[in-house]
Amino acid sequence: ETTSQYETIETLAASFTQVRSTRLLKKPAVTKGKFYYEKPAKFLWQFTDPYTISVMSEGKFLYKVDQDRGVYSKLKVKKYESTIMNFMDVSKAFKFLNKYFYIKQIDTKLKDLYIIFIPKKRRVKKHVKLVEVWLYPDTRLFHRIKVEEKNDSVTEITFHHCKINQKLPAGVFDISLKGLKKEKWQE
């Protein structure tokens, strides 16, 4: 049911809050921003607070633009393109995840749908302990995602103000690299 509902999504816009906890940080790192998606293969993560960085797909490349530092980096994703685009096409996301994770819906007394993803493959198990997803019951959209890594780092993303199939802001995917210095892609 969730997968078929995603097939109708052409555009998606949302605000997000990301909280990342690691052993290296005294306090969790909190970032905020906006996310845009347009079928079949465009997405943009705009981190707006406490810094401004954009990560965007464009064809066979991912771009990371740091306006504050005046730099950008470009990563050729040809090898991973189909994997990335399958994951970003929300209608294919669960099919993709099912290949690498056991998927189990947990019945809770909350209104949300709660699904856990447990790694199947050794390659994934080396990095990820568990992925938890909370979905809105009416739209089946992700509203919270929590990833627990093997190194005990935890990343939690909460989505707010989700808009489905509405016109995206004009030029949202037009990011100018003019005047920016190119640097090597870093994780």
Phi, psi and omega in degrees: 000316180298314181299316181294327178292325179292332182299338181275352183280120176258321177223155179211135175225140180202156168266156179216157171234128180245130178240121181241125178244132175221166178295337183281342183257135176293317179239152177300145176273125181248126175232154180228159178176201182230150179233135177230142178221139175222127180295141010266338192210028179251134171213156180214122170257120177246108174277126185243343182210127010270000178224168179244108176225139177242138173237124187222144173268140174210103181062234183270014184232151166251138177243137172240120185242124178247093182296325181299320181267350179072034182227160173217159173224155187229132180236123177283124185247021183309314181299325185253003188305311183294323178296313180298314183290326175297321180288322181286334174281098188305335179291339180255354187301313182292323176298317179297311182297327180297335179290327186250347185225149165280133183247127182224124175272130182255130178278118176241171179273002179276166178288329183295154167272132183242123183231137175246148179239119180250127184302137176265313190271143181304320181301320179283320181300334179295337186243327188240130174276311190198146172236129177245139182227134174246129181244147170292133184294328183281318183259344184065018177280146174297132170238348175206135178228133179231125180243121176256122182264162180299329181277013180072009171285145179228130175241127179234127179241126176246130181260141181230156172052049180288132178236122183254136174054034173253155180299129178280156178305139180303133176071016184300330180265005180266095179252123181275133176260001183300130178081358179265147179269137179277137175226167181290141179297132176232143179295000000 
